[in-house]
CSV table of C-alpha atoms in Angstrom, one decimal:
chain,number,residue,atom,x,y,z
A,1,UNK,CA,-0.3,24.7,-44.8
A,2,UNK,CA,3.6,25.5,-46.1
A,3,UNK,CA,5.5,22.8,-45.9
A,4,UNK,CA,7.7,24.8,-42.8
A,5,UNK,CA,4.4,25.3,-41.0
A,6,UNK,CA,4.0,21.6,-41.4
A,7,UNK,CA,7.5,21.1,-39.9
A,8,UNK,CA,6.7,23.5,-37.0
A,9,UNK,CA,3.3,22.0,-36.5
A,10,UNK,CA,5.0,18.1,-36.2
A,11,UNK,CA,7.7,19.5,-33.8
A,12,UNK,CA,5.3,21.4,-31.7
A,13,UNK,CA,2.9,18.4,-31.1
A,14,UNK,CA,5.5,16.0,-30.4
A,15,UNK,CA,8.3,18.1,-28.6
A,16,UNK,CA,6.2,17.4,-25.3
A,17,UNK,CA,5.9,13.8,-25.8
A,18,UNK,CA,9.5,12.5,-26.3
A,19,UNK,CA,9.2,10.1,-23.6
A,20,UNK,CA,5.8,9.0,-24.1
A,21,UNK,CA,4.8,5.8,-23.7
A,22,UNK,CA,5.8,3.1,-26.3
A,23,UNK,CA,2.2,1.3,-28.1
A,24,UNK,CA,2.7,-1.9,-26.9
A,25,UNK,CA,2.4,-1.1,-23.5
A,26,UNK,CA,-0.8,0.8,-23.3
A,27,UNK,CA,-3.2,-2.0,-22.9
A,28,UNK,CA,-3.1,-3.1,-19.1
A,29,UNK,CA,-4.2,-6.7,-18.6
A,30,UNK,CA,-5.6,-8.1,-15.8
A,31,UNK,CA,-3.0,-10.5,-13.7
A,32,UNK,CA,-5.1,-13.3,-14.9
A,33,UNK,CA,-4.3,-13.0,-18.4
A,34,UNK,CA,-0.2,-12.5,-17.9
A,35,UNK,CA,0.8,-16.1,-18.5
A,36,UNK,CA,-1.1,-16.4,-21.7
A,37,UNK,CA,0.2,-13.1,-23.3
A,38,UNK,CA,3.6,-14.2,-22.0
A,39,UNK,CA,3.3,-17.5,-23.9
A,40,UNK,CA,1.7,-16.0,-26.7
A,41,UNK,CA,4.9,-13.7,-27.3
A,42,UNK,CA,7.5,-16.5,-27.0
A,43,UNK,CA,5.6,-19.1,-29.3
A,44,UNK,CA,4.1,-16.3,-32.1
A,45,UNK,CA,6.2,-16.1,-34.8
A,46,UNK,CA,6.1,-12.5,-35.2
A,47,UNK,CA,9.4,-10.1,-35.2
A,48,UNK,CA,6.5,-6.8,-35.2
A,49,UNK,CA,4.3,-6.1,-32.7
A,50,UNK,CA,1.8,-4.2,-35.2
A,51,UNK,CA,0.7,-6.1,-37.8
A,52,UNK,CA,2.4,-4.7,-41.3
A,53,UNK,CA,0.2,-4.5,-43.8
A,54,UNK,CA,3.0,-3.6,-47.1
A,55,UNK,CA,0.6,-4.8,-49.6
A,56,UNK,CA,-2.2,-2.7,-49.0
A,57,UNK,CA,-0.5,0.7,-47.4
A,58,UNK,CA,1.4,0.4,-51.2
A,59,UNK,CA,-2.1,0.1,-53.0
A,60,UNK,CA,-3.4,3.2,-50.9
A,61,UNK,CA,-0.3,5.0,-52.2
A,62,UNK,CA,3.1,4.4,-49.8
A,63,UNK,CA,5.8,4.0,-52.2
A,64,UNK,CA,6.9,0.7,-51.5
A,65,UNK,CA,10.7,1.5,-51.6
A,66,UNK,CA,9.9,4.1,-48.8
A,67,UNK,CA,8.0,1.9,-47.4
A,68,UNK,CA,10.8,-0.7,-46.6
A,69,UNK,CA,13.5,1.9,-45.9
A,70,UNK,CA,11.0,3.4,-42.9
A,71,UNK,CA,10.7,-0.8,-42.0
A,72,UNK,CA,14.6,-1.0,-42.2
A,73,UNK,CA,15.4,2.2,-40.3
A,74,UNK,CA,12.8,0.9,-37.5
A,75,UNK,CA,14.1,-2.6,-37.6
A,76,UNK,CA,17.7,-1.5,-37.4
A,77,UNK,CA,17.5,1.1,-34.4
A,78,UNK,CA,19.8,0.3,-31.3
A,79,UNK,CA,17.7,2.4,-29.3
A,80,UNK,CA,16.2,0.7,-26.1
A,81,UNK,CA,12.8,-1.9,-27.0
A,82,UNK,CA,9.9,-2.8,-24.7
A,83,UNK,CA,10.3,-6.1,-25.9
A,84,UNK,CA,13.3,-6.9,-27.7
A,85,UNK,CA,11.9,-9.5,-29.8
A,86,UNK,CA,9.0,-6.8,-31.5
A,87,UNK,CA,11.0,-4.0,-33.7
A,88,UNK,CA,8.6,-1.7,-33.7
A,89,UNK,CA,8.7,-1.3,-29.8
A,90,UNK,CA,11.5,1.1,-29.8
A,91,UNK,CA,10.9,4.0,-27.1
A,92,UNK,CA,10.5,7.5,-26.9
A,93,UNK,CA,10.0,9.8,-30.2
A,94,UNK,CA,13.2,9.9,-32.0
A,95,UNK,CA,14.3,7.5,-34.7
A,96,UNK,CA,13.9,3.9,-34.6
A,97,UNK,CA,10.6,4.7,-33.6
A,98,UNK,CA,7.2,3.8,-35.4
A,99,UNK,CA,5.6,7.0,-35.0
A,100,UNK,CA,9.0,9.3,-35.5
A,101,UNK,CA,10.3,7.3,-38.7
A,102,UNK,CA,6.4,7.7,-40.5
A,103,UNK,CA,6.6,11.2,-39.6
A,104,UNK,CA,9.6,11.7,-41.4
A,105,UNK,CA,8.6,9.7,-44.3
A,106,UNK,CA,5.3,12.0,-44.2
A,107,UNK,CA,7.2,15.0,-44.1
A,108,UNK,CA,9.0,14.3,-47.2
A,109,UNK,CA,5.8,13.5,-49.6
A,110,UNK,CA,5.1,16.5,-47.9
A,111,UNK,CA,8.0,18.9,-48.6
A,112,UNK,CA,8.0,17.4,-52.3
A,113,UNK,CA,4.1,17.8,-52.8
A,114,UNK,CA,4.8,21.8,-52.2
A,115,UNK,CA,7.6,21.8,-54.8
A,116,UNK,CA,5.3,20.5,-57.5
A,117,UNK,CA,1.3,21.8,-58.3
A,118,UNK,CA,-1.7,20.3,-60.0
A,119,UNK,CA,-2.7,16.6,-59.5
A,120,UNK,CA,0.9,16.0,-58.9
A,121,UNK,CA,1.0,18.2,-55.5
A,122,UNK,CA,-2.1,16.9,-54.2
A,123,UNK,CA,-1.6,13.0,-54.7
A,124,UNK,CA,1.8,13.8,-52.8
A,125,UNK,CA,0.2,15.6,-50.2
A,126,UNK,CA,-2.9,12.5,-50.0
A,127,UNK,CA,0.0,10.1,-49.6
A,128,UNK,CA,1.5,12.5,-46.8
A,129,UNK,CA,-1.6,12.2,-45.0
A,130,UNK,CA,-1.8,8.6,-45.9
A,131,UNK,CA,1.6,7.9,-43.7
A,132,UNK,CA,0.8,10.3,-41.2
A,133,UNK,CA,-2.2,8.2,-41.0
A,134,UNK,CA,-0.2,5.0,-40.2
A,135,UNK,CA,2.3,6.7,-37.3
A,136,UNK,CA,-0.3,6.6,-35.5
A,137,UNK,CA,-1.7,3.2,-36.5
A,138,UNK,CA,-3.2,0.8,-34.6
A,139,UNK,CA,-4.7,4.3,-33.2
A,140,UNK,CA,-4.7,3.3,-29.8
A,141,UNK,CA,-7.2,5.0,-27.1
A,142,UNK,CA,-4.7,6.8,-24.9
A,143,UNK,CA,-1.5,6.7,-27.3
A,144,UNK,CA,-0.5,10.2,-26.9
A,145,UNK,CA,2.2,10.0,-30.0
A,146,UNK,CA,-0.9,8.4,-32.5
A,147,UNK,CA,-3.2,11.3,-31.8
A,148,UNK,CA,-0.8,14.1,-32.7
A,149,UNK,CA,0.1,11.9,-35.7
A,150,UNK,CA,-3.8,11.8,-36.4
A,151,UNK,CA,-3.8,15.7,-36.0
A,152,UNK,CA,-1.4,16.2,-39.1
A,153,UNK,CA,-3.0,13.4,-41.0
A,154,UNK,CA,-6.2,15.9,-40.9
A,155,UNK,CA,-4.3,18.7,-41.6
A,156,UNK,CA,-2.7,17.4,-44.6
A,157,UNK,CA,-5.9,15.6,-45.8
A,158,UNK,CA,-7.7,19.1,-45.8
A,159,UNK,CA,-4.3,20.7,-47.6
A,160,UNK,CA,-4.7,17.9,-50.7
A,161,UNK,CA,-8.4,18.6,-50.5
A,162,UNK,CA,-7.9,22.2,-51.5
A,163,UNK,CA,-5.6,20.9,-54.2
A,164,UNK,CA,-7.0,18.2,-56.1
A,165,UNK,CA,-9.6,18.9,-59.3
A,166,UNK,CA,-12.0,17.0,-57.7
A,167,UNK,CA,-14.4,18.9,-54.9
A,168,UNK,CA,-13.9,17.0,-51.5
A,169,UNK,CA,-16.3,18.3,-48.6
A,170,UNK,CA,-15.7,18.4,-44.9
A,171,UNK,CA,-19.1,17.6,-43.2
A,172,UNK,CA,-20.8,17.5,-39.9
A,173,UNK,CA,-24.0,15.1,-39.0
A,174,UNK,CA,-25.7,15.6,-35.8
A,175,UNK,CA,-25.6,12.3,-33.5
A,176,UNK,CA,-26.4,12.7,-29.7
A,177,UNK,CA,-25.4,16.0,-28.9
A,178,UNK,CA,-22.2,15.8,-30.8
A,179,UNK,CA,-21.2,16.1,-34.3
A,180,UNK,CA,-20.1,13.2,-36.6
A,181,UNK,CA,-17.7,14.6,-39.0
A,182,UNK,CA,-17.1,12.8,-42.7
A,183,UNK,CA,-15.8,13.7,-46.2
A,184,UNK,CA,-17.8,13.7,-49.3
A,185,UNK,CA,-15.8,13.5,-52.4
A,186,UNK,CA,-17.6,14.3,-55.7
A,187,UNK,CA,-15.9,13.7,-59.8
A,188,UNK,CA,-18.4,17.1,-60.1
A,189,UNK,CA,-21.2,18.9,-59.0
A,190,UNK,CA,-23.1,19.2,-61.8
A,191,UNK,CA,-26.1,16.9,-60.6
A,192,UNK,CA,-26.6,14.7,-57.6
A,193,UNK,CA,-24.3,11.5,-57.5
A,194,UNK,CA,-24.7,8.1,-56.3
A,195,UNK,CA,-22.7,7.6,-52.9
A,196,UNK,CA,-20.9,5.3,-51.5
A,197,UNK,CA,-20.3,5.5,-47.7
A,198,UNK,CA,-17.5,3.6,-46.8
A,199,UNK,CA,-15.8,2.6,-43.3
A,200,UNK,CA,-12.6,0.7,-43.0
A,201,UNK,CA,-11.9,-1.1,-39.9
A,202,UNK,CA,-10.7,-0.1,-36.1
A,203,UNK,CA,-7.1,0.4,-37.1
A,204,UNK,CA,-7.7,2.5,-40.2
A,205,UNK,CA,-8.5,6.0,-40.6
A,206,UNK,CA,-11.1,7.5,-43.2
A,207,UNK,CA,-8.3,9.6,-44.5
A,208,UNK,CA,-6.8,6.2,-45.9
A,209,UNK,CA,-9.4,5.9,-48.3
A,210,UNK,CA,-8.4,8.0,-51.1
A,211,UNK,CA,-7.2,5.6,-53.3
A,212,UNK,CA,-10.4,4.2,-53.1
A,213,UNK,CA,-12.0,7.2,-54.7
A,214,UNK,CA,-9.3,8.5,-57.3
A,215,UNK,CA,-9.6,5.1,-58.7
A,216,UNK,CA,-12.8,3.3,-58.5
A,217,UNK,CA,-15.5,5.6,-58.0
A,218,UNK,CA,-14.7,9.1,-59.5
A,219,UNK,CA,-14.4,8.0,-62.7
A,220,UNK,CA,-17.8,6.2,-62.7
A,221,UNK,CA,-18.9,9.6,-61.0
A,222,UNK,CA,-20.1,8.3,-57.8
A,223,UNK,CA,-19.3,9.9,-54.7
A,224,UNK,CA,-17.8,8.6,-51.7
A,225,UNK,CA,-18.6,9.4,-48.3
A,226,UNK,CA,-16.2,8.6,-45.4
A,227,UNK,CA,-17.1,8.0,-41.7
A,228,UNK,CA,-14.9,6.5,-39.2
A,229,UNK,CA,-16.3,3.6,-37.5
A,230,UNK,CA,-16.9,4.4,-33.6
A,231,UNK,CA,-14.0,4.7,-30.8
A,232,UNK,CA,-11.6,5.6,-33.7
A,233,UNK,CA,-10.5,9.2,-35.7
A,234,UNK,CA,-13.4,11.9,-35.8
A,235,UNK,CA,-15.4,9.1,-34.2
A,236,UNK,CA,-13.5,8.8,-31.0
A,237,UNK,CA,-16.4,10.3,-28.8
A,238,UNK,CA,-18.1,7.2,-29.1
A,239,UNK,CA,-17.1,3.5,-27.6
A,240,UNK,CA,-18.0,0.6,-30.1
A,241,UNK,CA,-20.9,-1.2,-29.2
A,242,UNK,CA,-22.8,-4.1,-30.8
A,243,UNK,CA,-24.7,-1.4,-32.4
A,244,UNK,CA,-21.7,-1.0,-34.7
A,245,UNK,CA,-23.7,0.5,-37.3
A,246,UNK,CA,-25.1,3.1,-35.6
A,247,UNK,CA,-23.2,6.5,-36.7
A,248,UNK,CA,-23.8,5.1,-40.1
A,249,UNK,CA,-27.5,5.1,-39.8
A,250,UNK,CA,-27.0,8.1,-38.1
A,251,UNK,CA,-25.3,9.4,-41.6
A,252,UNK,CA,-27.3,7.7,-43.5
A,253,UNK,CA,-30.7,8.9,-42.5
A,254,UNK,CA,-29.4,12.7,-42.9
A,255,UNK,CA,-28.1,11.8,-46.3
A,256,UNK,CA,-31.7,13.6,-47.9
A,257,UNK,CA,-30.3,17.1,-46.6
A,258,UNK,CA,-27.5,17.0,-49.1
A,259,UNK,CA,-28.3,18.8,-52.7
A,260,UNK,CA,-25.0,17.0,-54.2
A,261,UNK,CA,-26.2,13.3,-53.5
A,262,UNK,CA,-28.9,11.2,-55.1
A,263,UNK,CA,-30.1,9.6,-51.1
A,264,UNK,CA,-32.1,7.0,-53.7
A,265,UNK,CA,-29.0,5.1,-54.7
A,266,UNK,CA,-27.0,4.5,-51.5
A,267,UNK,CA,-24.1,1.9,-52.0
A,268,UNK,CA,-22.0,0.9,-48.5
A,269,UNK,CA,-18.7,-0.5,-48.6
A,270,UNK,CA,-17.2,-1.8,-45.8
A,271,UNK,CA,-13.2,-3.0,-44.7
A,272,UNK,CA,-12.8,-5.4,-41.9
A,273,UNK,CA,-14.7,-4.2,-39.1
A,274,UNK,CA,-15.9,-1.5,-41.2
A,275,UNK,CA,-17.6,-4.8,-43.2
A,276,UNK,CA,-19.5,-5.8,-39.8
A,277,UNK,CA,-20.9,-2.4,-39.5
A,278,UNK,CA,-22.4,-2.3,-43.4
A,279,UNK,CA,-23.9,-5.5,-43.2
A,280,UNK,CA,-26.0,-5.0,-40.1
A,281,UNK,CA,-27.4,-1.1,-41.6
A,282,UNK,CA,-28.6,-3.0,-44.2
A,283,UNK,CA,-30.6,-5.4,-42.7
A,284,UNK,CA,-31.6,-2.6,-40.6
A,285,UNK,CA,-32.3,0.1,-43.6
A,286,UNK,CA,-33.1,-2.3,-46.0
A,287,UNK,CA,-35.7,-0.2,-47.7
A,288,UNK,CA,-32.5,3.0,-48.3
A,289,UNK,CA,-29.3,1.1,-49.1
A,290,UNK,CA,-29.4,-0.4,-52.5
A,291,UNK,CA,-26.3,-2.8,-52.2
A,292,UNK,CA,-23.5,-3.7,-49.9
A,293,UNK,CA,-20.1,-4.7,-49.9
A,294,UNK,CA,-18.5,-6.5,-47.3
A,295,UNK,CA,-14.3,-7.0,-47.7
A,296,UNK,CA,-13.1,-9.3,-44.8
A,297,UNK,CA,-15.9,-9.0,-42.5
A,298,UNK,CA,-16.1,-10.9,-39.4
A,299,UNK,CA,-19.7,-11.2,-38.3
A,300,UNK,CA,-19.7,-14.3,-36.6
A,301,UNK,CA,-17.2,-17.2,-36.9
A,302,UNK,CA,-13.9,-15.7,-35.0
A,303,UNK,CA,-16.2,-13.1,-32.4
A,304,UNK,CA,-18.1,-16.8,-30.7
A,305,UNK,CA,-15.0,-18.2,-30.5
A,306,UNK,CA,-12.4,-17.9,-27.5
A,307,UNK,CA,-10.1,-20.2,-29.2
A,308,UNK,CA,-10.0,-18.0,-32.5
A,309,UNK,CA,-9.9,-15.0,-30.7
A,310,UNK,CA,-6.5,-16.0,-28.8
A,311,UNK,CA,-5.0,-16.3,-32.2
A,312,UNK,CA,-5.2,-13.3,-32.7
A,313,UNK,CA,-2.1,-11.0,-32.3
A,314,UNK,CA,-1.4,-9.2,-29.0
A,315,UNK,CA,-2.0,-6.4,-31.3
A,316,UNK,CA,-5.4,-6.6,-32.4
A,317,UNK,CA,-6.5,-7.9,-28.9
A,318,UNK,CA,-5.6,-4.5,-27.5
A,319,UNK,CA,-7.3,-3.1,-30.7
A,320,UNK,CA,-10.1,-4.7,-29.4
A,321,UNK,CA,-9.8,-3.8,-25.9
A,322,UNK,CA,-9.4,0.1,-26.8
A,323,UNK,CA,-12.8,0.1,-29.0
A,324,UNK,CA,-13.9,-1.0,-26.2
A,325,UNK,CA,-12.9,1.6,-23.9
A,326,UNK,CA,-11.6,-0.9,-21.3
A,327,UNK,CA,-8.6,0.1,-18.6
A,328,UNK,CA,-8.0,-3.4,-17.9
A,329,UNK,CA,-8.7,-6.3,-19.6
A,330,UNK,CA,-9.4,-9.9,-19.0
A,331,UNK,CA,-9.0,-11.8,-21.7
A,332,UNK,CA,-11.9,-14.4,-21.4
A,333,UNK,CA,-14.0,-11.8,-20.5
A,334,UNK,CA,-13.2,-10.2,-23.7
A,335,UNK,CA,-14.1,-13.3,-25.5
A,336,UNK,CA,-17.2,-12.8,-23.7
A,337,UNK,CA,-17.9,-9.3,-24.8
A,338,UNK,CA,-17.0,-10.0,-28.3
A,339,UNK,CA,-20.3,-12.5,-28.8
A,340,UNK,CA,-22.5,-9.7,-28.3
A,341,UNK,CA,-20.7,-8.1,-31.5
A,342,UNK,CA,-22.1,-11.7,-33.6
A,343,UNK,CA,-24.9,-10.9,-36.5
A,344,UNK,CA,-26.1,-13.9,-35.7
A,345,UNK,CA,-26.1,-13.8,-32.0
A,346,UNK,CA,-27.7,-10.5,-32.7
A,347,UNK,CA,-30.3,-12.1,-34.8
A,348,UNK,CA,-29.5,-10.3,-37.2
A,349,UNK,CA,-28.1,-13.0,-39.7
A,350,UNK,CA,-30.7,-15.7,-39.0
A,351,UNK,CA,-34.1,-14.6,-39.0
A,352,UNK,CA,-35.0,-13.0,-42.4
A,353,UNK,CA,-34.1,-12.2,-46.3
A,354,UNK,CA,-33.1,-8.5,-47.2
A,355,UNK,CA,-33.6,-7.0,-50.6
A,356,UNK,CA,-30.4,-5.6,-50.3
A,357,UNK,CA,-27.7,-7.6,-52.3
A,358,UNK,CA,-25.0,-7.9,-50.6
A,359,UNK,CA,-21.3,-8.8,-51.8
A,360,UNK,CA,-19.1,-10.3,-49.5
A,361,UNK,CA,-15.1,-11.0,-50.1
A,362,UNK,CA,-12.7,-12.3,-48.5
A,363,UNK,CA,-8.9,-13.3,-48.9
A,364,UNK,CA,-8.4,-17.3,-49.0
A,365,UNK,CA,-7.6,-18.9,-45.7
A,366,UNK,CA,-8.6,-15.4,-43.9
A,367,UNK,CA,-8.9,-16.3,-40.3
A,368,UNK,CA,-10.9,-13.1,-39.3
A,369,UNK,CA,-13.4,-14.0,-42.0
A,370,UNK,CA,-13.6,-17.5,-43.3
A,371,UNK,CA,-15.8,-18.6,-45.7
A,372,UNK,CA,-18.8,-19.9,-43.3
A,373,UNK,CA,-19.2,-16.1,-42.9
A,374,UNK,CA,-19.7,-14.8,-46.2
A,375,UNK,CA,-21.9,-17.7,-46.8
A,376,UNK,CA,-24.0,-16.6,-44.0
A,377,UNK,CA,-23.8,-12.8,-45.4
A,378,UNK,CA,-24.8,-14.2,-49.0
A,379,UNK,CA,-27.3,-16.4,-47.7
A,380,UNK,CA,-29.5,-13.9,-45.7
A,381,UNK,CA,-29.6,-11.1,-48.9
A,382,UNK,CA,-31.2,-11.4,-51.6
A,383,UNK,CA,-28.9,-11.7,-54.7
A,384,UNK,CA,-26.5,-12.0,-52.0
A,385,UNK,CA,-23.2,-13.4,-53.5
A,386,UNK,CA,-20.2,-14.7,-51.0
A,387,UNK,CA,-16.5,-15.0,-52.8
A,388,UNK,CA,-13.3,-15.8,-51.7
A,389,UNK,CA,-10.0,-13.9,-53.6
A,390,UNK,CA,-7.0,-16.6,-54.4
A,391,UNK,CA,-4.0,-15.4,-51.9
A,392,UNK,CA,-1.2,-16.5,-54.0
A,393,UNK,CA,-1.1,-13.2,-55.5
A,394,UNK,CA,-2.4,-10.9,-53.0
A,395,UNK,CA,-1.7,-7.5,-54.6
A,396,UNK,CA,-3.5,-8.6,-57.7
A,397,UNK,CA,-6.2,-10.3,-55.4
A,398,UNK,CA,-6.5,-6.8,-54.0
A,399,UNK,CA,-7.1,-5.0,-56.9
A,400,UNK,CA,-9.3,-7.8,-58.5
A,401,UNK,CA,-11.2,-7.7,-55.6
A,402,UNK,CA,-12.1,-3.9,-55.5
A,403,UNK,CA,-12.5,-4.0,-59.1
A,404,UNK,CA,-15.5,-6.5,-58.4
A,405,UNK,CA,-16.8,-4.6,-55.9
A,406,UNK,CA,-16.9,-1.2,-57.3
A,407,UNK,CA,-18.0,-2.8,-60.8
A,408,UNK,CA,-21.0,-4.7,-59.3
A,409,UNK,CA,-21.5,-1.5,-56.6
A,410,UNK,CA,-21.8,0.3,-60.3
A,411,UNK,CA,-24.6,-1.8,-61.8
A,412,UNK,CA,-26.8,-2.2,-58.7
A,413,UNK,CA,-26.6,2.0,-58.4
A,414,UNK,CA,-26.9,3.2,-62.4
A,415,UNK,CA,-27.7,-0.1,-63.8
């Protein structure tokens, strides 16, 4: 795709939808729950709506002095806000707003990853998709502006595929009637790899995950293998359930069909939600995964509690509320709902030892995943190991963290 065909592409998609409705105001809540949310906004801290995550879009590949000037450009619009107090709650698709201003910033890596060719052209393009990616973040169910940011974050994902050295495979996995689509990216294809399948969580996009691969895996020469979790991306056919794992095991039991993967050495890595998902295929395919990370799971602690959950960020409740395909919400009945989503509830965490060593991290003083839950994780695998990352120096607790990960992933697969 030229980089003027990617121009005409963003303007035809989002031409139509210049007064489409703003993020924040797509989750309807039942009457009951308008006092809280009210209260909630005046007493959070917060000057965003959407939670920024700086540190870890800038590890994926966001240059972080782009990544400021898009915040600055958002923060500084005098265009009209839902909510004053939120930034990123500017409306209609021009600038000021989230989507518009990521667009731009996506166009550019784009524009400047056709000038240049090699490596150089497609880690530009990956980081075009990469910010594509995030206009449309947190990928809301009937936010009009995320989807057609979603549809150039494919396209420009499948443009870097064609030009990076390594091979990176579009495939399809037959799941109730419909197709599961995920991207296997291989160092070479000179014998079958090890692979990783990894899910981030329900505001992330398997087109994120690149990073991941360039610099972990390929040079270790295991594949990776991207699904998005249900209710989110390619995945969107399907609402999340308790059975959060189950598009996984889908993948996972169809992994034998592929001549470039060794289906003996599985590895599963899983982000946030993604994390919850791993964890529970490998109690349930404990005899085809051969280890597991888990990187900020929750599996328990913050999905029994209705206290917890109304911590959370009026963002990541309608997260929540979208996975779970709900028009309107109540919020203690969402507190409710979220139980069923508990390993342990499930039984899942609580009745029996896996073979399957599982690794689970977590950032210090995480709220979403505290330690009592990757105790619980540990506890229930054997050669389970639970660790927390010191949050002083998150961007190196990041890295450390991965580097871990992908180094015990390593000697569990080829050791």
């Amino acid at each position: 795709m030229s980089e003027s065909s990617s121009i005409n592409l963003s303007e035809t998609l989002f031409q139509k939808h210049k007064q489409a409705k703003e993020t924040s105001t797509l989750t309807q809540y039942m009457p009951s729950s308008h006092e809280f949310l009210e209260q909630k906004r005046e007493s959070d801290p917060f000057a965003w709506y959407r939670n920024l995550r700086r540190l870890q879009w800038a590890w994926l590949g966001v240059d972080p002095i782009d990544q400021e000037e898009v915040l600055a450009h958002i923060a500084s619009s005098q265009h009209s806000r839902t909510h004053d107090k939120w930034l990123d709650t500017v409306i209609g698709y021009h600038s000021g707003n989230w989507t518009y201003e990521w667009i731009r910033l996506g166009s550019r890596y784009h524009k400047q990853s056709e000038a240049l060719s090699g490596d150089s052209a497609a880690e530009r393009m990956f980081s075009a998709a990469l910010c594509y990616g995030i206009a449309g973040y947190p990928h809301l169910k009937n936010d009009t502006l995320a989807l057609q940011a979603r549809v150039l974050a494919n396209e420009a994902y499948k443009r870097a595929a064609e030009l990076t050295k390594y091979t990176i495979k579009e495939l399809e996995f037959e799941y109730q009637g419909k197709k599961i689509l995920g991207h296997l990216h291989l160092s070479n294809t000179d014998e079958p790899q090890p692979v990783v399948m990894v899910s981030a969580g329900l505001d992330s996009l398997q087109t994120d995950m690149w990073r991941l691969f360039r610099d972990y895996l390929a040079k270790r020469n295991i594949a990776m293998l991207t699904i998005d979790m249900p209710s989110i991306g390619h995945s969107h056919h399907w609402p999340l359930t308790q059975d959060s794992s189950c598009l996984h095991q889908a993948v996972l039991n169809q992994l034998s069909t592929l001549p470039w993967v060794d289906h003996h050495r599985v590895g599963l890595v899983g982000f946030r939600f993604g994390g919850n998902a791993m964890v529970r295929l490998s109690f349930l395919e404990s005899d085809k995964i051969k280890a597991c990370v888990s990187i900020g799971a929750p599996v328990h602690d913050v999905l029994v509690s209705q206290t917890k959950m109304k911590l959370m960020s009026k963002m990541y409740l309608d997260v929540l509320a979208s996975r779970l395909g709900k028009n309107v919400v109540d919020i203690n009945s969402l507190s409710t709902q979220l139980m069923a989503w508990s390993l342990k509830v499930q039984g899942i965490l609580g009745t029996r030892r896996i073979k399957v060593p599982i690794l689970a991290l977590s950032m210090e003083g995480d709220p979403v995943s505290p330690a009592s839950d990757n105790h619980l994780i540990a506890t229930f695998s054997q050669g389970g190991q639970s660790k927390r990352v010191k949050s002083e120096s998150i961007t190196r607790g990041y890295e450390q963290s991965l580097d871990l990960a992908i180094k015990w992933l390593e000697e569990q697969l080829c050791g």
